[in-house]
Coordinates of C-alpha atoms and ligand atoms in Angstrom, one line a residue:
M213 CA 0.0 0.0 0.0
G214 CA 1.3 3.4 -1.0
R215 CA 1.7 6.3 1.5
V216 CA 0.1 9.5 0.3
R217 CA 2.2 12.6 -0.1
L218 CA 1.0 15.7 1.8
Q219 CA 1.9 19.3 1.7
F220 CA 3.5 20.1 4.9
V221 CA 4.9 23.7 4.8
R222 CA 5.5 25.9 1.8
G223 CA 7.7 23.9 -0.7
V224 CA 7.9 20.8 1.5
E225 CA 6.0 17.7 0.7
V226 CA 6.3 14.7 3.0
E227 CA 5.1 11.1 2.8
F228 CA 2.5 10.1 5.4
A229 CA 4.7 9.3 8.4
D230 CA 4.5 6.8 11.1
R231 CA 1.1 5.8 12.5
E232 CA 1.8 2.1 11.8
V233 CA -0.8 1.1 14.3
A234 CA -3.5 3.2 12.7
I235 CA -2.7 1.9 9.2
G236 CA -3.2 -1.7 10.6
Q237 CA -6.5 -0.5 12.1
V238 CA -7.7 0.7 8.8
E239 CA -6.8 -2.4 6.9
G240 CA -9.1 -4.2 9.6
L241 CA -11.9 -1.7 8.8
A242 CA -11.4 -2.5 5.2
E243 CA -12.2 -6.1 5.8
R244 CA -15.0 -5.6 8.1
G245 CA -16.5 -2.3 7.5
T246 CA -17.8 -0.1 10.3
R247 CA -20.8 -1.4 12.3
F248 CA -21.4 2.2 13.6
P249 CA -20.1 5.4 12.3
L250 CA -16.5 5.9 13.6
V251 CA -16.2 9.4 15.2
I252 CA -12.5 10.3 15.6
F253 CA -11.7 13.3 17.9
G254 CA -8.3 14.5 18.9
P255 CA -6.1 17.7 19.4
E256 CA -6.2 20.3 16.8
G257 CA -3.5 19.7 14.4
C258 CA -2.7 16.2 15.6
G259 CA -3.1 14.7 12.1
K260 CA -6.7 13.6 11.7
T261 CA -7.0 15.0 8.1
A262 CA -3.7 13.4 7.1
W263 CA -4.9 10.2 8.5
L264 CA -8.1 10.4 6.6
K265 CA -6.3 11.0 3.4
Q266 CA -4.2 8.0 4.1
T267 CA -7.2 6.0 5.0
A268 CA -8.9 7.0 1.6
E269 CA -5.8 5.6 -0.1
I270 CA -5.9 2.2 1.7
L271 CA -9.7 1.8 1.2
R272 CA -9.4 2.5 -2.4
G273 CA -6.7 -0.1 -2.7
A274 CA -9.1 -2.4 -1.0
G275 CA -11.7 -1.9 -3.8
Y276 CA -13.9 0.7 -2.1
R277 CA -15.5 3.7 -3.8
V278 CA -14.5 6.4 -1.6
L279 CA -15.7 9.9 -1.1
Y280 CA -13.9 12.3 1.2
V281 CA -15.5 15.8 2.2
N282 CA -14.2 18.7 4.3
P283 CA -16.4 21.8 4.4
N284 CA -13.7 23.9 5.9
E285 CA -11.4 23.5 3.0
E286 CA -11.3 26.8 0.9
L287 CA -11.1 25.2 -2.4
F288 CA -13.6 22.9 -4.0
E289 CA -10.9 20.4 -5.0
G290 CA -9.6 20.1 -1.4
A291 CA -13.2 20.0 0.1
V292 CA -14.5 17.2 -2.0
R293 CA -12.4 14.3 -3.3
Y294 CA -13.5 10.9 -4.6
T295 CA -12.4 7.9 -6.5
E296 CA -13.1 8.1 -10.2
D297 CA -16.0 5.4 -9.9
L298 CA -18.0 8.1 -7.9
A299 CA -17.2 11.1 -10.2
G300 CA -20.6 11.2 -12.2
L301 CA -22.6 10.6 -9.0
V302 CA -20.8 13.2 -6.9
E303 CA -21.3 15.8 -9.5
E304 CA -24.9 15.1 -10.1
V305 CA -25.8 15.2 -6.5
F306 CA -23.7 18.4 -5.9
R307 CA -25.4 20.1 -8.7
E308 CA -28.7 19.3 -7.1
L309 CA -27.9 20.3 -3.6
V310 CA -26.2 23.6 -4.5
Q311 CA -29.4 24.9 -6.0
Y312 CA -31.2 25.2 -2.8
L313 CA -28.4 25.0 -0.2
G314 CA -25.5 27.1 -1.6
V315 CA -22.0 26.0 -1.9
A316 CA -20.9 25.6 1.9
R317 CA -24.2 23.7 2.9
A318 CA -24.1 21.6 -0.3
I319 CA -20.6 20.4 0.7
T320 CA -21.8 19.6 4.2
H321 CA -24.7 17.6 3.0
L322 CA -23.0 15.9 0.1
A323 CA -21.4 13.0 1.9
L324 CA -24.5 11.4 3.2
A325 CA -26.5 12.2 0.0
V326 CA -24.0 10.6 -2.2
A327 CA -23.8 7.5 0.0
D328 CA -27.6 7.1 -0.2
R329 CA -27.5 7.5 -4.0
A330 CA -24.6 5.2 -4.4
L331 CA -26.2 2.5 -2.4
R332 CA -29.2 2.7 -4.8
K333 CA -27.1 2.9 -7.9
F334 CA -24.4 0.3 -7.6
A335 CA -25.0 -3.4 -6.9
R336 CA -23.7 -4.4 -3.6
P337 CA -21.0 -1.8 -3.4
R338 CA -17.9 -1.5 -1.2
L339 CA -18.4 2.2 -0.1
A340 CA -16.5 4.5 2.1
I341 CA -17.5 8.1 3.3
L342 CA -14.9 9.9 5.1
I343 CA -16.2 13.2 6.6
D344 CA -13.8 15.8 7.9
D345 CA -14.6 18.5 10.3
V346 CA -18.2 18.8 9.4
F347 CA -19.7 19.6 12.9
Q348 CA -18.1 23.0 13.0
A349 CA -19.7 23.8 9.6
M350 CA -23.2 22.6 10.4
G351 CA -23.2 23.7 14.1
L352 CA -22.6 21.4 17.0
D353 CA -26.2 21.1 17.8
R354 CA -26.9 19.2 14.7
A355 CA -23.9 16.8 15.2
A356 CA -25.9 14.1 17.0
S357 CA -28.7 13.9 14.4
Y358 CA -26.1 13.9 11.6
V359 CA -24.4 10.8 13.2
K360 CA -27.8 9.2 13.5
S361 CA -28.5 9.8 9.8
A362 CA -25.1 8.1 9.1
L363 CA -26.0 5.0 11.4
N364 CA -29.3 4.8 9.5
L365 CA -27.5 4.4 6.2
I366 CA -25.3 1.6 7.8
E367 CA -28.3 -0.2 9.4
Y368 CA -31.2 0.5 7.0
P369 CA -29.5 1.0 3.7
P370 CA -31.8 1.6 0.7
S371 CA -30.3 -1.4 -0.9
P372 CA -27.7 -4.0 0.2
Y373 CA -23.9 -3.2 0.2
E374 CA -21.0 -5.6 0.5
S375 CA -19.2 -3.3 2.9
M376 CA -19.5 0.2 4.3
V377 CA -17.2 2.4 6.2
I378 CA -18.2 5.8 7.6
I379 CA -15.7 7.9 9.5
I380 CA -16.2 11.3 11.0
A381 CA -13.4 13.3 12.2
T382 CA -13.6 16.4 14.5
S383 CA -11.3 18.5 16.6
E384 CA -14.2 19.9 18.6
G385 CA -13.9 18.8 22.2
V386 CA -17.5 19.5 22.8
S387 CA -18.9 17.4 20.0
R388 CA -17.6 14.2 21.9
R389 CA -20.1 14.8 24.6
K390 CA -23.0 15.7 22.3
I391 CA -22.5 12.5 20.5
G392 CA -21.2 10.3 23.3
R393 CA -24.5 10.3 25.2
H394 CA -26.3 8.5 22.4
R395 CA -25.3 5.0 21.3
W396 CA -25.0 6.1 17.6
A397 CA -21.4 6.0 17.1
E398 CA -18.1 4.4 18.1
L399 CA -16.0 7.2 19.4
R400 CA -12.2 6.8 19.2
P401 CA -9.6 9.4 20.2
M402 CA -6.5 10.0 18.4
W403 CA -3.5 11.6 20.0
N404 CA -0.4 13.7 18.6
M405 CA 2.3 11.8 16.8
S406 CA 4.9 9.6 18.3
R407 CA 8.4 10.8 18.8
E408 CA 9.7 8.9 15.7
G409 CA 6.7 10.2 13.6
L410 CA 7.5 13.8 14.6
R411 CA 11.1 13.2 14.0
A412 CA 10.5 12.3 10.3
L413 CA 8.7 15.5 9.7
Y414 CA 11.3 17.5 11.6
D415 CA 13.9 15.9 9.4
A416 CA 12.1 16.9 6.3
L417 CA 12.2 20.6 7.2
P418 CA 15.1 22.5 5.5
G419 CA 17.5 25.0 7.1
G420 CA 18.9 25.3 10.6
K421 CA 16.7 24.2 13.3
P422 CA 16.6 23.9 17.0
D423 CA 17.7 20.6 18.7
F424 CA 14.9 17.9 18.2
D425 CA 14.6 17.3 21.9
R426 CA 13.5 20.8 22.3
V427 CA 11.1 20.7 19.4
W428 CA 9.5 17.5 20.8
R429 CA 9.1 19.2 24.3
W430 CA 7.4 22.2 22.6
T431 CA 5.1 20.4 20.3
G432 CA 4.4 17.1 22.2
G433 CA 4.3 15.6 18.7
N434 CA 1.7 17.9 17.3
P435 CA 2.7 18.2 13.6
W436 CA 0.6 21.4 13.0
L437 CA 2.5 23.2 15.8
L438 CA 5.8 21.9 14.2
A439 CA 4.7 23.6 10.9
R440 CA 3.8 26.7 12.8
L441 CA 7.1 26.9 14.7
Y442 CA 9.1 26.5 11.3
E443 CA 7.1 29.0 9.6
A444 CA 7.6 31.4 12.4
G445 CA 11.5 30.9 12.1
W446 CA 11.4 28.9 15.3
D447 CA 10.4 31.9 17.3
V448 CA 8.6 30.2 20.1
D449 CA 7.8 33.3 21.7
I450 CA 5.6 34.5 18.7
I451 CA 3.7 31.3 18.8
I452 CA 3.0 31.4 22.5
R453 CA 1.5 34.8 22.0
E454 CA -0.4 33.7 19.2
V455 CA -1.9 30.9 21.2
V456 CA -2.8 33.3 24.1
E457 CA -4.7 35.5 21.6
V458 CA -6.3 32.7 19.5
K459 CA -7.4 30.7 22.5
E460 CA -8.6 34.0 24.3
I461 CA -6.5 33.4 27.5
T462 CA -7.5 36.9 28.5
P463 CA -6.7 38.6 31.7
S464 CA -10.4 38.1 32.9
F465 CA -10.1 34.4 32.3
V466 CA -6.8 34.2 34.0
V467 CA -7.8 36.2 37.0
R468 CA -11.1 34.4 37.4
W469 CA -9.5 31.0 37.4
R470 CA -6.0 31.7 38.7
S471 CA -5.6 29.2 41.5
Y472 CA -6.9 26.4 39.5
L473 CA -4.9 27.3 36.3
E474 CA -1.6 27.6 38.5
R475 CA -2.3 24.0 39.7
A476 CA -3.2 22.8 36.1
V477 CA 0.0 24.2 34.6
E478 CA 2.0 22.1 37.1
D479 CA -0.1 19.0 36.6
P480 CA -3.2 18.8 34.5
E481 CA -4.5 16.0 36.3
Q482 CA -5.2 18.5 39.0
L483 CA -8.3 19.4 36.8
W484 CA -9.7 16.0 37.6
S485 CA -10.1 16.8 41.2
P486 CA -13.8 17.2 42.2
D487 CA -13.4 20.6 43.7
V488 CA -12.6 22.1 40.2
P489 CA -15.6 24.0 38.8
G490 CA -17.3 22.4 35.9
K491 CA -17.4 25.8 34.3
L492 CA -13.8 26.1 34.1
V493 CA -13.4 22.5 32.7
K494 CA -16.0 23.4 30.0
E495 CA -14.1 26.6 29.1
L496 CA -10.8 24.7 28.7
V497 CA -12.5 22.0 26.6
E498 CA -14.4 24.5 24.4
R499 CA -11.1 26.4 23.7
N500 CA -9.5 22.9 22.8
L501 CA -6.8 23.6 25.4
V502 CA -7.1 20.3 27.3
A503 CA -8.5 16.9 26.6
Y504 CA -10.5 16.0 29.6
N505 CA -11.7 12.5 30.6
L506 CA -9.1 10.7 28.5
Y507 CA -9.9 7.2 27.6
D508 CA -8.2 4.2 29.2
R509 CA -4.9 3.6 27.5
D510 CA -6.3 0.3 26.0
Q511 CA -5.0 0.2 22.5
R512 CA -8.3 -1.0 21.2
L513 CA -10.0 2.1 22.2
W514 CA -7.7 4.5 20.3
V515 CA -6.7 5.2 16.8
D516 CA -3.0 4.7 16.6
Q517 CA -1.0 4.7 19.7
P518 CA -2.5 6.3 23.0
P519 CA -0.5 8.8 24.7
P520 CA 1.4 7.7 27.9
E521 CA -0.5 7.5 31.1
D522 CA 1.6 10.2 32.7
D523 CA 4.1 12.5 31.2
P524 CA 4.8 15.6 33.3
E525 CA 7.2 17.1 30.8
L526 CA 4.5 17.0 28.0
G527 CA 1.6 17.9 30.4
I528 CA -0.2 14.5 30.1
G529 CA -2.0 13.0 33.1
K530 CA -4.3 9.9 33.4
H531 CA -7.5 11.6 32.8
V532 CA -6.5 15.1 31.7
A533 CA -3.9 16.4 29.4
W534 CA -2.9 19.7 27.7
Q535 CA -3.5 19.1 24.0
T536 CA 0.0 20.3 23.4
P537 CA 2.8 21.4 25.9
M538 CA 2.8 24.8 24.2
Y539 CA -0.8 25.5 25.3
R540 CA 0.2 25.0 28.8
D541 CA 3.1 27.3 28.2
A542 CA 0.7 30.0 26.9
V543 CA -1.4 29.8 30.0
R544 CA 1.6 29.9 32.1
R545 CA 2.8 33.0 30.2
A546 CA -0.7 34.6 30.8
L547 CA -0.5 33.9 34.5
E548 CA 2.9 35.5 34.8
E549 CA 1.9 38.6 32.7
V550 CA -1.4 39.2 34.4
G551 CA 0.5 39.1 37.7
A552 CA -0.7 37.8 41.0
A553 CA -4.1 39.2 42.1
Ligands
LIG175 N1 1.4 11.2 9.7 C1 1.7 12.2 9.1 N2 2.7 12.3 8.2 C2 3.0 13.4 7.5 N3 2.4 14.6 7.7 C3 1.4 14.7 8.6 C4 1.0 13.5 9.4 N4 0.0 13.9 10.2 C5 -0.1 15.2 10.0 N5 0.6 15.7 9.1 C6 0.8 17.1 8.6 O1 0.6 18.0 9.7 C7 -0.2 19.0 9.5 C8 -1.4 19.0 10.5 O2 -2.0 17.7 10.4 P1 -3.7 17.7 10.0 O3 -4.1 19.0 9.2 O4 -3.9 16.4 9.4 O5 -4.3 17.8 11.5 P2 -5.8 17.8 12.0 O6 -5.8 16.9 13.2 O7 -6.7 17.5 10.8 O8 -5.9 19.3 12.3 P3 -7.3 20.2 12.5 O9 -7.8 19.9 14.0 O10 -7.0 21.5 12.4 O11 -8.3 19.7 11.6 C9 -0.6 18.9 8.1 O12 0.3 19.6 7.3 C10 -0.5 17.4 7.7 O13 -0.3 17.2 6.5
LIG176 MG1 -8.2 18.4 9.9

């Protein structure tokens, strides 16, 4: 099976790296299909989209007709990709949807509409529908019913299929709860890359660079952050400031939650303590700063390798982890700058 090539930073293409376990898992899915829609969630920039692209390639190789959609891609070519055997159908369904939904919503609705139509059109197909980041586009309130529609296609297809794979990826920490309380999907977390995986991407970057150990401790294996650091000329300071702004780690936020945040930058597991207000946890999860209520590190519950149970250096605890060490550093910086109350 070939590894897909991915644009990493301007002028640097890399081959899909590492993630051996995940590749094996997809090969298993290719044989069995998905009994429930598989909902993958994980830190922003941990590599969900890259993995879906590799997944598309594996499933194509296993004889699946594959449709991938990502409503957040700017260009139509990035937002909708499909194997040649679906081309006519995808174009036809899109033309119909766009008339009354407009482009953005048409892309959001395309995946399940094409799945339905493909099941009717092809005799006992192998069909894979890979849906990337769709909850953000449609609004989280509709996430659960969207997943239910996907499950309906698996359970009550308009005509029989040989095998069906439906995977939905999201980085929205909140979507997990909205979906998790129903039994309509299988939820699987994915974490940042392994050290070897990140190393491969680091090696592919041209020019002088800081020591790999330092890069590992900044990123905790998050490839998106690695790319940002490179693009910023390895100016960690700028990136920390950027995180403080983008994640809205504002003075009022810091002052309100200071004592808890001070504990959390030392050890994220402190947020698991019952005296920590639910409102703070919610705000940290909504900002995608921490992952809360991490699954057991049982390999079968994760896509690819789970993170370690406890890694103080990277800010990972048994139940709670900073999504990347740099988010912790940003909160630490904000605590320092706002000064003690
Ligand atoms: N296994 C990998 N091999 C090579 N490049 C990778 C790998 N995983 C991720 N990347 C690259 O790292 C960057 C971030 O990954 P990606 O966009 O897949 O993350 P994501 O989890 O989908 O992020 P978001 O939460 O923003 O949707 C991309 O440039 C991607 O191509
Ligand atoms: Mg993505």
